[in-house]
PDB file of C-alpha atoms in Angstrom:
ATOM      1  CA  MET A   1     -10.834 -39.228 -14.872  1.00  0.00           C
ATOM      2  CA  GLU A   2     -13.044 -40.613 -17.808  1.00  0.00           C
ATOM      3  CA  ILE A   3     -12.213 -38.387 -20.992  1.00  0.00           C
ATOM      4  CA  LYS A   4     -16.121 -37.797 -21.454  1.00  0.00           C
ATOM      5  CA  THR A   5     -16.666 -36.806 -18.496  1.00  0.00           C
ATOM      6  CA  ILE A   6     -14.316 -34.422 -18.378  1.00  0.00           C
ATOM      7  CA  GLU A   7     -15.990 -33.214 -22.335  1.00  0.00           C
ATOM      8  CA  ILE A   8     -19.120 -32.962 -21.193  1.00  0.00           C
ATOM      9  CA  LEU A   9     -17.484 -30.890 -17.477  1.00  0.00           C
ATOM     10  CA  LEU A  10     -16.030 -28.130 -19.898  1.00  0.00           C
ATOM     11  CA  GLU A  11     -18.908 -27.945 -22.760  1.00  0.00           C
ATOM     12  CA  LYS A  12     -20.954 -26.336 -19.281  1.00  0.00           C
ATOM     13  CA  TYR A  13     -17.501 -24.461 -18.360  1.00  0.00           C
ATOM     14  CA  LEU A  14     -17.651 -22.834 -21.490  1.00  0.00           C
ATOM     15  CA  GLU A  15     -21.685 -22.424 -21.263  1.00  0.00           C
ATOM     16  CA  GLY A  16     -21.205 -20.308 -17.434  1.00  0.00           C
ATOM     17  CA  GLU A  17     -23.080 -24.072 -16.299  1.00  0.00           C
ATOM     18  CA  THR A  18     -20.308 -25.491 -14.134  1.00  0.00           C
ATOM     19  CA  SER A  19     -20.817 -25.721  -9.780  1.00  0.00           C
ATOM     20  CA  LEU A  20     -18.172 -24.888  -8.324  1.00  0.00           C
ATOM     21  CA  LYS A  21     -17.843 -28.311  -7.141  1.00  0.00           C
ATOM     22  CA  GLU A  22     -17.556 -29.955 -11.169  1.00  0.00           C
ATOM     23  CA  GLU A  23     -15.341 -26.503 -11.476  1.00  0.00           C
ATOM     24  CA  THR A  24     -12.864 -28.222  -8.850  1.00  0.00           C
ATOM     25  CA  VAL A  25     -13.039 -31.361 -10.628  1.00  0.00           C
ATOM     26  CA  LEU A  26     -12.119 -29.449 -13.309  1.00  0.00           C
ATOM     27  CA  ARG A  27      -8.959 -28.070 -12.078  1.00  0.00           C
ATOM     28  CA  ALA A  28      -7.925 -31.421 -10.259  1.00  0.00           C
ATOM     29  CA  TYR A  29      -8.473 -32.846 -13.657  1.00  0.00           C
ATOM     30  CA  PHE A  30      -5.936 -30.119 -15.689  1.00  0.00           C
ATOM     31  CA  ASN A  31      -3.349 -29.836 -13.203  1.00  0.00           C
ATOM     32  CA  GLU A  32      -2.842 -33.782 -12.376  1.00  0.00           C
ATOM     33  CA  GLU A  33      -3.615 -35.307 -15.911  1.00  0.00           C
ATOM     34  CA  GLN A  34      -0.177 -37.013 -17.147  1.00  0.00           C
ATOM     35  CA  ASN A  35      -2.080 -38.328 -21.083  1.00  0.00           C
ATOM     36  CA  LEU A  36      -3.368 -34.785 -21.672  1.00  0.00           C
ATOM     37  CA  PRO A  37      -5.584 -35.081 -25.061  1.00  0.00           C
ATOM     38  CA  LYS A  38      -2.828 -32.281 -27.429  1.00  0.00           C
ATOM     39  CA  GLU A  39      -5.982 -30.187 -28.134  1.00  0.00           C
ATOM     40  CA  TRP A  40      -7.040 -29.685 -24.362  1.00  0.00           C
ATOM     41  CA  THR A  41      -3.015 -28.658 -23.346  1.00  0.00           C
ATOM     42  CA  HIS A  42      -4.482 -24.789 -23.376  1.00  0.00           C
ATOM     43  CA  TYR A  43      -6.614 -25.161 -20.729  1.00  0.00           C
ATOM     44  CA  ARG A  44      -3.406 -26.710 -18.494  1.00  0.00           C
ATOM     45  CA  GLN A  45      -2.644 -23.552 -19.302  1.00  0.00           C
ATOM     46  CA  PHE A  46      -5.428 -21.687 -17.433  1.00  0.00           C
ATOM     47  CA  PHE A  47      -5.787 -23.543 -15.067  1.00  0.00           C
ATOM     48  CA  ASN A  48      -2.614 -23.786 -13.944  1.00  0.00           C
ATOM     49  CA  TYR A  49      -2.087 -19.691 -13.176  1.00  0.00           C
ATOM     50  CA  TYR A  50      -6.014 -19.444 -11.840  1.00  0.00           C
ATOM     51  CA  GLU A  51      -4.280 -21.821  -8.782  1.00  0.00           C
ATOM     52  CA  LEU A  52      -1.131 -20.239  -8.899  1.00  0.00           C
ATOM     53  CA  ALA A  53      -3.073 -16.464  -8.719  1.00  0.00           C
ATOM     54  CA  LYS A  54      -5.217 -17.902  -5.296  1.00  0.00           C
ATOM     55  CA  LYS A  55      -1.860 -18.170  -3.537  1.00  0.00           C
ATOM     56  CA  GLU A  56      -0.586 -15.065  -3.946  1.00  0.00           C
ATOM     57  CA  SER A  57      -0.336 -13.211  -1.065  1.00  0.00           C
ATOM     58  CA  PHE A  58       0.037  -9.170   0.659  1.00  0.00           C
ATOM     59  CA  PRO A  59       3.266  -8.173   0.829  1.00  0.00           C
ATOM     60  CA  THR A  60       3.652  -8.219   4.044  1.00  0.00           C
ATOM     61  CA  ALA A  61       7.340  -8.863   4.009  1.00  0.00           C
ATOM     62  CA  LYS A  62       7.214  -5.050   2.646  1.00  0.00           C
ATOM     63  CA  ILE A  63       5.813  -3.630   6.037  1.00  0.00           C
ATOM     64  CA  LYS A  64       7.704  -5.430   7.776  1.00  0.00           C
ATOM     65  CA  SER A  65      10.890  -4.734   6.222  1.00  0.00           C
ATOM     66  CA  LYS A  66       9.100  -1.189   6.757  1.00  0.00           C
ATOM     67  CA  THR A  67       8.887  -1.277  10.137  1.00  0.00           C
ATOM     68  CA  ARG A  68      11.898  -3.243  11.142  1.00  0.00           C
ATOM     69  CA  ILE A  69      14.208  -0.137   9.889  1.00  0.00           C
ATOM     70  CA  ARG A  70      11.489   1.707  10.783  1.00  0.00           C
ATOM     71  CA  THR A  71      13.202   0.623  14.904  1.00  0.00           C
ATOM     72  CA  TRP A  72      16.331   0.440  14.114  1.00  0.00           C
ATOM     73  CA  MET A  73      16.211   3.964  14.010  1.00  0.00           C
ATOM     74  CA  MET A  74      14.194   5.055  16.309  1.00  0.00           C
ATOM     75  CA  ALA A  75      16.630   2.443  18.513  1.00  0.00           C
ATOM     76  CA  ALA A  76      19.773   4.031  16.944  1.00  0.00           C
ATOM     77  CA  ALA A  77      18.012   8.010  16.961  1.00  0.00           C
ATOM     78  CA  SER A  78      17.822   7.443  21.366  1.00  0.00           C
ATOM     79  CA  ILE A  79      20.750   5.984  21.896  1.00  0.00           C
ATOM     80  CA  THR A  80      22.363   9.317  19.983  1.00  0.00           C
ATOM     81  CA  LEU A  81      20.435  11.707  22.608  1.00  0.00           C
ATOM     82  CA  VAL A  82      21.195   9.555  25.218  1.00  0.00           C
ATOM     83  CA  ILE A  83      24.961   9.626  24.796  1.00  0.00           C
ATOM     84  CA  GLY A  84      24.671  13.027  23.614  1.00  0.00           C
ATOM     85  CA  LEU A  85      23.248  14.236  26.347  1.00  0.00           C
ATOM     86  CA  SER A  86      25.324  11.795  29.059  1.00  0.00           C
ATOM     87  CA  LEU A  87      28.574  14.008  27.296  1.00  0.00           C
ATOM     88  CA  ASN A  88      27.111  16.878  27.636  1.00  0.00           C
ATOM     89  CA  ALA A  89      26.519  16.581  31.884  1.00  0.00           C
ATOM     90  CA  PHE A  90      29.948  15.606  31.153  1.00  0.00           C
ATOM     91  CA  PHE A  91      31.659  17.994  30.038  1.00  0.00           C
ATOM     92  CA  GLU A  92      29.504  20.661  32.188  1.00  0.00           C
ATOM     93  CA  SER A  93      30.765  19.125  35.132  1.00  0.00           C
ATOM     94  CA  GLN A  94      34.444  19.402  33.715  1.00  0.00           C
ATOM     95  CA  SER A  95      33.744  22.939  33.032  1.00  0.00           C
ATOM     96  CA  ALA A  96      31.798  24.123  35.937  1.00  0.00           C
ATOM     97  CA  PRO A  97      34.771  25.768  38.117  1.00  0.00           C
ATOM     98  CA  LEU A  98      36.358  26.993  35.120  1.00  0.00           C
ATOM     99  CA  GLU A  99      33.928  29.033  33.943  1.00  0.00           C
ATOM    100  CA  GLN A 100      33.198  29.933  37.174  1.00  0.00           C
ATOM    101  CA  GLN A 101      36.263  31.486  37.932  1.00  0.00           C
ATOM    102  CA  GLU A 102      36.340  33.039  34.712  1.00  0.00           C
ATOM    103  CA  ALA A 103      32.883  35.098  35.099  1.00  0.00           C
ATOM    104  CA  GLU A 104      34.247  36.143  38.666  1.00  0.00           C
ATOM    105  CA  PHE A 105      37.429  37.575  37.244  1.00  0.00           C
ATOM    106  CA  ALA A 106      35.324  38.859  34.388  1.00  0.00           C
ATOM    107  CA  PHE A 107      32.595  40.062  37.602  1.00  0.00           C
ATOM    108  CA  GLN A 108      35.704  41.934  39.222  1.00  0.00           C
ATOM    109  CA  GLN A 109      36.916  43.932  36.140  1.00  0.00           C
ATOM    110  CA  PHE A 110      33.210  44.675  35.522  1.00  0.00           C
ATOM    111  CA  GLN A 111      33.394  46.631  39.186  1.00  0.00           C
ATOM    112  CA  LYS A 112      37.186  48.422  38.489  1.00  0.00           C
ATOM    113  CA  GLN A 113      35.688  50.397  35.336  1.00  0.00           C
ATOM    114  CA  MET A 114      32.467  51.100  36.866  1.00  0.00           C
ATOM    115  CA  LYS A 115      33.527  52.697  40.259  1.00  0.00           C
ATOM    116  CA  ASN A 116      36.295  54.303  37.405  1.00  0.00           C
ATOM    117  CA  VAL A 117      33.539  55.787  35.449  1.00  0.00           C
ATOM    118  CA  SER A 118      31.862  56.906  38.641  1.00  0.00           C
ATOM    119  CA  ASN A 119      35.043  58.226  40.287  1.00  0.00           C
ATOM    120  CA  HIS A 120      35.725  60.295  37.057  1.00  0.00           C
ATOM    121  CA  LEU A 121      31.649  61.601  36.822  1.00  0.00           C
ATOM    122  CA  ASN A 122      31.961  62.704  40.438  1.00  0.00           C
ATOM    123  CA  LYS A 123      34.736  65.166  38.943  1.00  0.00           C
ATOM    124  CA  GLY A 124      32.684  66.248  36.860  1.00  0.00           C
ATOM    125  CA  VAL A 125      29.156  67.043  38.437  1.00  0.00           C
ATOM    126  CA  GLN A 126      31.790  68.773  40.925  1.00  0.00           C
ATOM    127  CA  LYS A 127      32.477  70.754  38.128  1.00  0.00           C
ATOM    128  CA  VAL A 128      29.761  71.755  36.595  1.00  0.00           C
ATOM    129  CA  ALA A 129      28.309  73.333  40.319  1.00  0.00           C
ATOM    130  CA  TYR A 130      30.536  76.097  39.585  1.00  0.00           C
ATOM    131  CA  LEU A 131      28.800  76.500  36.066  1.00  0.00           C
ATOM    132  CA  ASP A 132      25.018  76.963  38.387  1.00  0.00           C
ATOM    133  CA  TYR A 133      26.512  79.472  40.660  1.00  0.00           C
ATOM    134  CA  TRP A 134      28.134  81.254  36.727  1.00  0.00           C
ATOM    135  CA  ASN A 135      24.902  80.787  36.049  1.00  0.00           C
ATOM    136  CA  GLU A 136      22.685  82.962  39.093  1.00  0.00           C
ATOM    137  CA  SER A 137      25.423  85.254  39.153  1.00  0.00           C
ATOM    138  CA  THR A 138      24.454  86.152  35.662  1.00  0.00           C
ATOM    139  CA  GLN A 139      20.767  85.945  36.010  1.00  0.00           C
ATOM    140  CA  LYS A 140      20.693  88.375  39.076  1.00  0.00           C
ATOM    141  CA  LEU A 141      23.036  90.708  36.233  1.00  0.00           C
ATOM    142  CA  ILE A 142      20.556  90.589  34.274  1.00  0.00           C
ATOM    143  CA  LYS A 143      17.410  91.668  35.947  1.00  0.00           C
TER     144      LYS A 143
ATOM    145  CA  MET B   1      -9.518  -4.849  25.560  1.00  0.00           C
ATOM    146  CA  GLN B   2      -8.931  -2.670  22.721  1.00  0.00           C
ATOM    147  CA  LEU B   3      -5.891  -5.189  22.576  1.00  0.00           C
ATOM    148  CA  SER B   4      -7.725  -8.729  22.133  1.00  0.00           C
ATOM    149  CA  ALA B   5     -10.279  -6.986  19.050  1.00  0.00           C
ATOM    150  CA  GLU B   6      -7.532  -5.365  17.875  1.00  0.00           C
ATOM    151  CA  ARG B   7      -5.855  -9.102  17.679  1.00  0.00           C
ATOM    152  CA  THR B   8      -9.270 -10.215  16.261  1.00  0.00           C
ATOM    153  CA  PHE B   9     -10.092  -7.961  13.332  1.00  0.00           C
ATOM    154  CA  LEU B  10      -6.355  -8.824  12.880  1.00  0.00           C
ATOM    155  CA  ASN B  11      -6.493 -12.372  12.602  1.00  0.00           C
ATOM    156  CA  GLN B  12      -9.806 -12.345  11.181  1.00  0.00           C
ATOM    157  CA  ILE B  13      -8.842 -10.144   8.463  1.00  0.00           C
ATOM    158  CA  ASP B  14      -5.562 -12.601   6.947  1.00  0.00           C
ATOM    159  CA  GLU B  15      -7.348 -14.250   4.577  1.00  0.00           C
ATOM    160  CA  ILE B  16      -8.837 -11.628   3.725  1.00  0.00           C
ATOM    161  CA  ARG B  17      -6.485  -9.187   3.721  1.00  0.00           C
ATOM    162  CA  ASN B  18      -5.186 -11.282   1.110  1.00  0.00           C
ATOM    163  CA  LYS B  19      -7.989 -12.012  -1.249  1.00  0.00           C
ATOM    164  CA  ILE B  20      -8.103  -8.088  -1.169  1.00  0.00           C
ATOM    165  CA  PHE B  21      -5.253  -7.775  -2.115  1.00  0.00           C
ATOM    166  CA  ARG B  22      -4.755  -9.907  -5.877  1.00  0.00           C
ATOM    167  CA  ILE B  23      -8.722  -8.654  -6.350  1.00  0.00           C
ATOM    168  CA  THR B  24      -7.802  -4.980  -6.200  1.00  0.00           C
ATOM    169  CA  LYS B  25      -4.129  -6.003  -8.209  1.00  0.00           C
ATOM    170  CA  ARG B  26      -6.637  -7.582 -10.520  1.00  0.00           C
ATOM    171  CA  ILE B  27      -8.496  -4.395 -10.973  1.00  0.00           C
ATOM    172  CA  LEU B  28      -6.522  -1.665 -11.149  1.00  0.00           C
ATOM    173  CA  VAL B  29      -3.383  -3.735 -12.825  1.00  0.00           C
ATOM    174  CA  SER B  30      -0.901  -2.088 -10.603  1.00  0.00           C
ATOM    175  CA  GLN B  31       1.008  -4.001  -8.009  1.00  0.00           C
ATOM    176  CA  GLU B  32       2.222  -0.344  -6.073  1.00  0.00           C
ATOM    177  CA  GLU B  33      -2.038   0.635  -6.757  1.00  0.00           C
ATOM    178  CA  ALA B  34      -2.968  -2.404  -4.677  1.00  0.00           C
ATOM    179  CA  GLU B  35      -0.896  -2.552  -1.979  1.00  0.00           C
ATOM    180  CA  ASP B  36      -2.373   1.050  -1.359  1.00  0.00           C
ATOM    181  CA  ALA B  37      -5.875  -0.018  -2.239  1.00  0.00           C
ATOM    182  CA  THR B  38      -5.390  -2.746   0.515  1.00  0.00           C
ATOM    183  CA  GLN B  39      -4.234  -1.181   3.421  1.00  0.00           C
ATOM    184  CA  GLU B  40      -6.717   1.928   2.268  1.00  0.00           C
ATOM    185  CA  VAL B  41     -10.209  -0.726   2.697  1.00  0.00           C
ATOM    186  CA  ILE B  42      -8.499  -2.601   5.791  1.00  0.00           C
ATOM    187  CA  VAL B  43      -7.957   0.680   7.473  1.00  0.00           C
ATOM    188  CA  LYS B  44     -11.485   2.008   7.054  1.00  0.00           C
ATOM    189  CA  LEU B  45     -13.192  -1.669   7.883  1.00  0.00           C
ATOM    190  CA  TRP B  46     -10.795  -1.277  10.982  1.00  0.00           C
ATOM    191  CA  GLU B  47     -12.077   2.285  11.674  1.00  0.00           C
ATOM    192  CA  MET B  48     -16.042   1.051  11.467  1.00  0.00           C
ATOM    193  CA  ASP B  49     -18.321   0.774  14.201  1.00  0.00           C
ATOM    194  CA  ALA B  50     -17.323  -3.043  15.564  1.00  0.00           C
ATOM    195  CA  ALA B  51     -20.778  -3.634  16.310  1.00  0.00           C
ATOM    196  CA  LYS B  52     -22.328  -2.844  12.433  1.00  0.00           C
ATOM    197  CA  ARG B  53     -18.859  -4.922  11.519  1.00  0.00           C
ATOM    198  CA  ASP B  54     -19.707  -7.828  13.176  1.00  0.00           C
ATOM    199  CA  GLY B  55     -23.384  -7.033  12.211  1.00  0.00           C
ATOM    200  CA  PHE B  56     -22.578  -8.239   9.109  1.00  0.00           C
ATOM    201  CA  LYS B  57     -23.128 -12.057   7.690  1.00  0.00           C
ATOM    202  CA  SER B  58     -20.261 -11.913   5.646  1.00  0.00           C
ATOM    203  CA  ILE B  59     -16.876  -9.950   7.031  1.00  0.00           C
ATOM    204  CA  GLU B  60     -15.520 -10.757   3.672  1.00  0.00           C
ATOM    205  CA  ALA B  61     -18.309 -10.285   0.813  1.00  0.00           C
ATOM    206  CA  TYR B  62     -18.799  -6.749   2.913  1.00  0.00           C
ATOM    207  CA  SER B  63     -15.135  -6.134   2.025  1.00  0.00           C
ATOM    208  CA  VAL B  64     -14.806  -7.477  -1.257  1.00  0.00           C
ATOM    209  CA  THR B  65     -17.771  -5.398  -2.510  1.00  0.00           C
ATOM    210  CA  MET B  66     -15.673  -2.687  -0.350  1.00  0.00           C
ATOM    211  CA  ALA B  67     -12.073  -3.306  -2.230  1.00  0.00           C
ATOM    212  CA  LYS B  68     -14.571  -2.865  -5.700  1.00  0.00           C
ATOM    213  CA  ASN B  69     -16.147  -0.279  -5.461  1.00  0.00           C
ATOM    214  CA  TYR B  70     -12.794   1.478  -3.969  1.00  0.00           C
ATOM    215  CA  CYS B  71     -10.774   0.651  -7.106  1.00  0.00           C
ATOM    216  CA  LEU B  72     -13.195   1.100  -9.078  1.00  0.00           C
ATOM    217  CA  ASP B  73     -13.232   4.981  -7.542  1.00  0.00           C
ATOM    218  CA  ARG B  74      -9.908   5.372  -7.960  1.00  0.00           C
ATOM    219  CA  LEU B  75     -10.125   3.944 -11.853  1.00  0.00           C
ATOM    220  CA  LYS B  76     -12.811   6.386 -12.110  1.00  0.00           C
ATOM    221  CA  SER B  77     -10.917   9.781 -11.284  1.00  0.00           C
ATOM    222  CA  LYS B  78      -8.223  10.682 -14.504  1.00  0.00           C
ATOM    223  CA  GLN B  79      -5.051  11.197 -12.303  1.00  0.00           C
ATOM    224  CA  ALA B  80      -5.100   7.329 -10.899  1.00  0.00           C
ATOM    225  CA  GLN B  81      -6.204   6.319 -14.938  1.00  0.00           C
ATOM    226  CA  ASN B  82      -2.786   8.624 -16.193  1.00  0.00           C
ATOM    227  CA  LEU B  83      -0.812   6.513 -13.502  1.00  0.00           C
ATOM    228  CA  SER B  84      -2.226   3.202 -14.327  1.00  0.00           C
ATOM    229  CA  LEU B  85      -1.760   3.768 -17.484  1.00  0.00           C
ATOM    230  CA  ASP B  86       2.021   5.531 -17.838  1.00  0.00           C
ATOM    231  CA  GLU B  87       2.373   2.139 -16.103  1.00  0.00           C
ATOM    232  CA  ARG B  88       1.232  -0.219 -18.009  1.00  0.00           C
ATOM    233  CA  LEU B  89       3.498   1.701 -21.058  1.00  0.00           C
ATOM    234  CA  VAL B  90       6.585   1.569 -19.221  1.00  0.00           C
ATOM    235  CA  ASN B  91       6.060  -2.620 -17.745  1.00  0.00           C
ATOM    236  CA  ALA B  92       5.100  -3.508 -21.495  1.00  0.00           C
ATOM    237  CA  PRO B  93       7.976  -5.962 -23.262  1.00  0.00           C
ATOM    238  CA  SER B  94       9.362  -5.045 -26.564  1.00  0.00           C
ATOM    239  CA  ASP B  95       8.081  -7.114 -29.315  1.00  0.00           C
ATOM    240  CA  SER B  96      10.494  -9.404 -28.982  1.00  0.00           C
ATOM    241  CA  LEU B  97      10.957  -9.461 -25.409  1.00  0.00           C
ATOM    242  CA  GLN B  98       6.856 -10.338 -25.275  1.00  0.00           C
ATOM    243  CA  LYS B  99       7.078 -13.490 -27.779  1.00  0.00           C
ATOM    244  CA  LYS B 100      10.101 -14.625 -25.597  1.00  0.00           C
ATOM    245  CA  ILE B 101       7.732 -15.141 -22.771  1.00  0.00           C
ATOM    246  CA  GLU B 102       4.833 -15.792 -24.066  1.00  0.00           C
ATOM    247  CA  GLN B 103       7.309 -19.215 -25.810  1.00  0.00           C
ATOM    248  CA  THR B 104       8.990 -20.016 -22.323  1.00  0.00           C
ATOM    249  CA  ASP B 105       6.110 -18.938 -19.606  1.00  0.00           C
ATOM    250  CA  GLU B 106       2.725 -19.259 -20.741  1.00  0.00           C
ATOM    251  CA  LEU B 107       1.933 -18.098 -17.091  1.00  0.00           C
ATOM    252  CA  ASN B 108       2.793 -14.755 -17.625  1.00  0.00           C
ATOM    253  CA  LEU B 109       0.567 -15.228 -20.909  1.00  0.00           C
ATOM    254  CA  VAL B 110      -2.783 -15.577 -19.444  1.00  0.00           C
ATOM    255  CA  GLY B 111      -2.162 -13.107 -16.893  1.00  0.00           C
ATOM    256  CA  GLY B 112      -1.435 -10.929 -19.192  1.00  0.00           C
ATOM    257  CA  LEU B 113      -4.978 -12.162 -21.586  1.00  0.00           C
ATOM    258  CA  ILE B 114      -6.586 -11.336 -18.677  1.00  0.00           C
ATOM    259  CA  ASP B 115      -5.123  -7.973 -18.192  1.00  0.00           C
ATOM    260  CA  LYS B 116      -6.194  -6.157 -21.226  1.00  0.00           C
ATOM    261  CA  LEU B 117      -9.669  -7.774 -20.889  1.00  0.00           C
ATOM    262  CA  PRO B 118     -13.300  -4.519 -19.768  1.00  0.00           C
ATOM    263  CA  GLU B 119     -13.084  -4.233 -16.233  1.00  0.00           C
ATOM    264  CA  ARG B 120     -16.435  -6.508 -15.627  1.00  0.00           C
ATOM    265  CA  GLU B 121     -15.202  -9.024 -17.242  1.00  0.00           C
ATOM    266  CA  ARG B 122     -11.741  -8.639 -15.131  1.00  0.00           C
ATOM    267  CA  MET B 123     -13.442  -8.892 -11.971  1.00  0.00           C
ATOM    268  CA  ILE B 124     -15.673 -11.404 -12.700  1.00  0.00           C
ATOM    269  CA  ILE B 125     -12.882 -14.251 -13.736  1.00  0.00           C
ATOM    270  CA  GLN B 126     -11.240 -13.080 -11.071  1.00  0.00           C
ATOM    271  CA  LEU B 127     -14.492 -13.382  -8.534  1.00  0.00           C
ATOM    272  CA  ARG B 128     -14.921 -16.825 -10.540  1.00  0.00           C
ATOM    273  CA  GLU B 129     -11.765 -18.099 -11.246  1.00  0.00           C
ATOM    274  CA  ILE B 130      -9.338 -17.063  -8.656  1.00  0.00           C
ATOM    275  CA  GLU B 131     -11.907 -16.928  -5.985  1.00  0.00           C
ATOM    276  CA  GLN B 132     -13.991 -18.616  -6.317  1.00  0.00           C
ATOM    277  CA  TYR B 133     -17.087 -17.064  -5.146  1.00  0.00           C
ATOM    278  CA  ASP B 134     -20.487 -18.874  -5.302  1.00  0.00           C
ATOM    279  CA  PHE B 135     -23.033 -17.041  -8.122  1.00  0.00           C
ATOM    280  CA  ASN B 136     -25.032 -15.468  -5.826  1.00  0.00           C
ATOM    281  CA  GLU B 137     -21.801 -13.851  -4.047  1.00  0.00           C
ATOM    282  CA  ILE B 138     -20.805 -13.100  -7.657  1.00  0.00           C
ATOM    283  CA  ALA B 139     -23.716 -11.461  -8.257  1.00  0.00           C
ATOM    284  CA  SER B 140     -23.846  -9.501  -5.041  1.00  0.00           C
ATOM    285  CA  ILE B 141     -20.938  -8.250  -4.664  1.00  0.00           C
ATOM    286  CA  LEU B 142     -20.988  -6.833  -8.576  1.00  0.00           C
ATOM    287  CA  ASN B 143     -24.611  -6.024  -8.127  1.00  0.00           C
ATOM    288  CA  LEU B 144     -25.715  -7.611 -11.274  1.00  0.00           C
ATOM    289  CA  PRO B 145     -28.861 -10.214 -11.407  1.00  0.00           C
ATOM    290  CA  GLU B 146     -26.813 -14.163 -11.950  1.00  0.00           C
ATOM    291  CA  GLY B 147     -27.627 -15.189 -15.375  1.00  0.00           C
ATOM    292  CA  THR B 148     -25.761 -12.100 -16.997  1.00  0.00           C
ATOM    293  CA  ILE B 149     -23.007 -13.072 -14.668  1.00  0.00           C
ATOM    294  CA  ARG B 150     -23.208 -16.401 -16.226  1.00  0.00           C
ATOM    295  CA  VAL B 151     -23.330 -14.696 -19.557  1.00  0.00           C
ATOM    296  CA  TYR B 152     -20.977 -12.792 -18.998  1.00  0.00           C
ATOM    297  CA  LEU B 153     -18.204 -15.088 -17.516  1.00  0.00           C
ATOM    298  CA  SER B 154     -19.171 -17.687 -20.980  1.00  0.00           C
ATOM    299  CA  ARG B 155     -18.330 -15.141 -22.513  1.00  0.00           C
ATOM    300  CA  THR B 156     -14.590 -14.359 -20.807  1.00  0.00           C
ATOM    301  CA  ARG B 157     -13.935 -17.933 -20.968  1.00  0.00           C
ATOM    302  CA  LYS B 158     -14.613 -18.161 -24.359  1.00  0.00           C
ATOM    303  CA  LYS B 159     -12.672 -14.986 -25.942  1.00  0.00           C
ATOM    304  CA  LEU B 160      -9.838 -16.021 -23.070  1.00  0.00           C
ATOM    305  CA  ARG B 161      -9.062 -20.038 -25.080  1.00  0.00           C
ATOM    306  CA  LYS B 162      -9.755 -18.051 -28.598  1.00  0.00           C
ATOM    307  CA  GLN B 163      -7.094 -15.326 -27.724  1.00  0.00           C
ATOM    308  CA  PHE B 164      -4.869 -17.980 -26.276  1.00  0.00           C
ATOM    309  CA  THR B 165      -4.531 -20.250 -28.529  1.00  0.00           C
ATOM    310  CA  GLU B 166      -4.594 -17.895 -31.720  1.00  0.00           C
ATOM    311  CA  ILE B 167      -1.472 -16.455 -29.431  1.00  0.00           C
ATOM    312  CA  GLN B 168      -0.305 -20.240 -29.946  1.00  0.00           C
ATOM    313  CA  ASN B 169      -1.003 -20.719 -33.339  1.00  0.00           C
ATOM    314  CA  HIS B 170       1.254 -17.634 -34.389  1.00  0.00           C
ATOM    315  CA  GLY B 171       3.915 -18.243 -31.953  1.00  0.00           C
ATOM    316  CA  ASN B 172       4.065 -22.056 -34.194  1.00  0.00           C
TER     317      ASN B 172
END
């Protein structure tokens, strides 16, 4: 590229009068030219930066790793849940007969106790019957 | 039906998303805020009525305008302003470190100079030098006449060049 052309383009560039096409010429020149005049080296820094900045993209890796962690966590949680439920079911089936025996024993004990209580209570009621009788006689006397 | 519509949208949006991210990052000067802003804009685009969305001549120009407005609203809200200020303070390298960066990484220097420009100049540089939009596209995105865009662009190009050479001469 002829230096004179670049010089004219640079002047236009600084005035905000270059078209996108002309700016592409400048871009190519400053990013590729080997023998850059010393007074223009700073332009290279700018065009290099613009070229680099254009390539920056949204950090999708971040989202992906987040969702990956989330799926792992979900998988782990569901596995734990399944293991927990099956262990629970296993122990329940194992312990059922034992628990049933215990419950029956407790029920029988309870029945025995209740019969005892009932017997004593009936005895008490018989005694109270005398009270009634006594009550009646005193009523007669008062009258 | 729904699924294929979503896929079309996502394909369409993939490149636009990168663009929106770069532009929001330039306006907000914060990686994190730009990520959030980009997601917000994409969600807004997706929630839009599909017919309305497809009705736009250029979904890209529409989304970039949307992103710009979103960012300016964010900057206006005091909360966001405090946040970005804090982040700038945290990220600001110390003086000796700054010098090292200047000498070793001139690309960083260019980016830093752009980020220190006023909002409007920053946006114009991003839209023209990096996204390479036509003047009429920039005018419609920023809602300014083309002539004004050219004036701002010229002024900012000269200003950046002056600042860059000043720092370089200072370093030498």
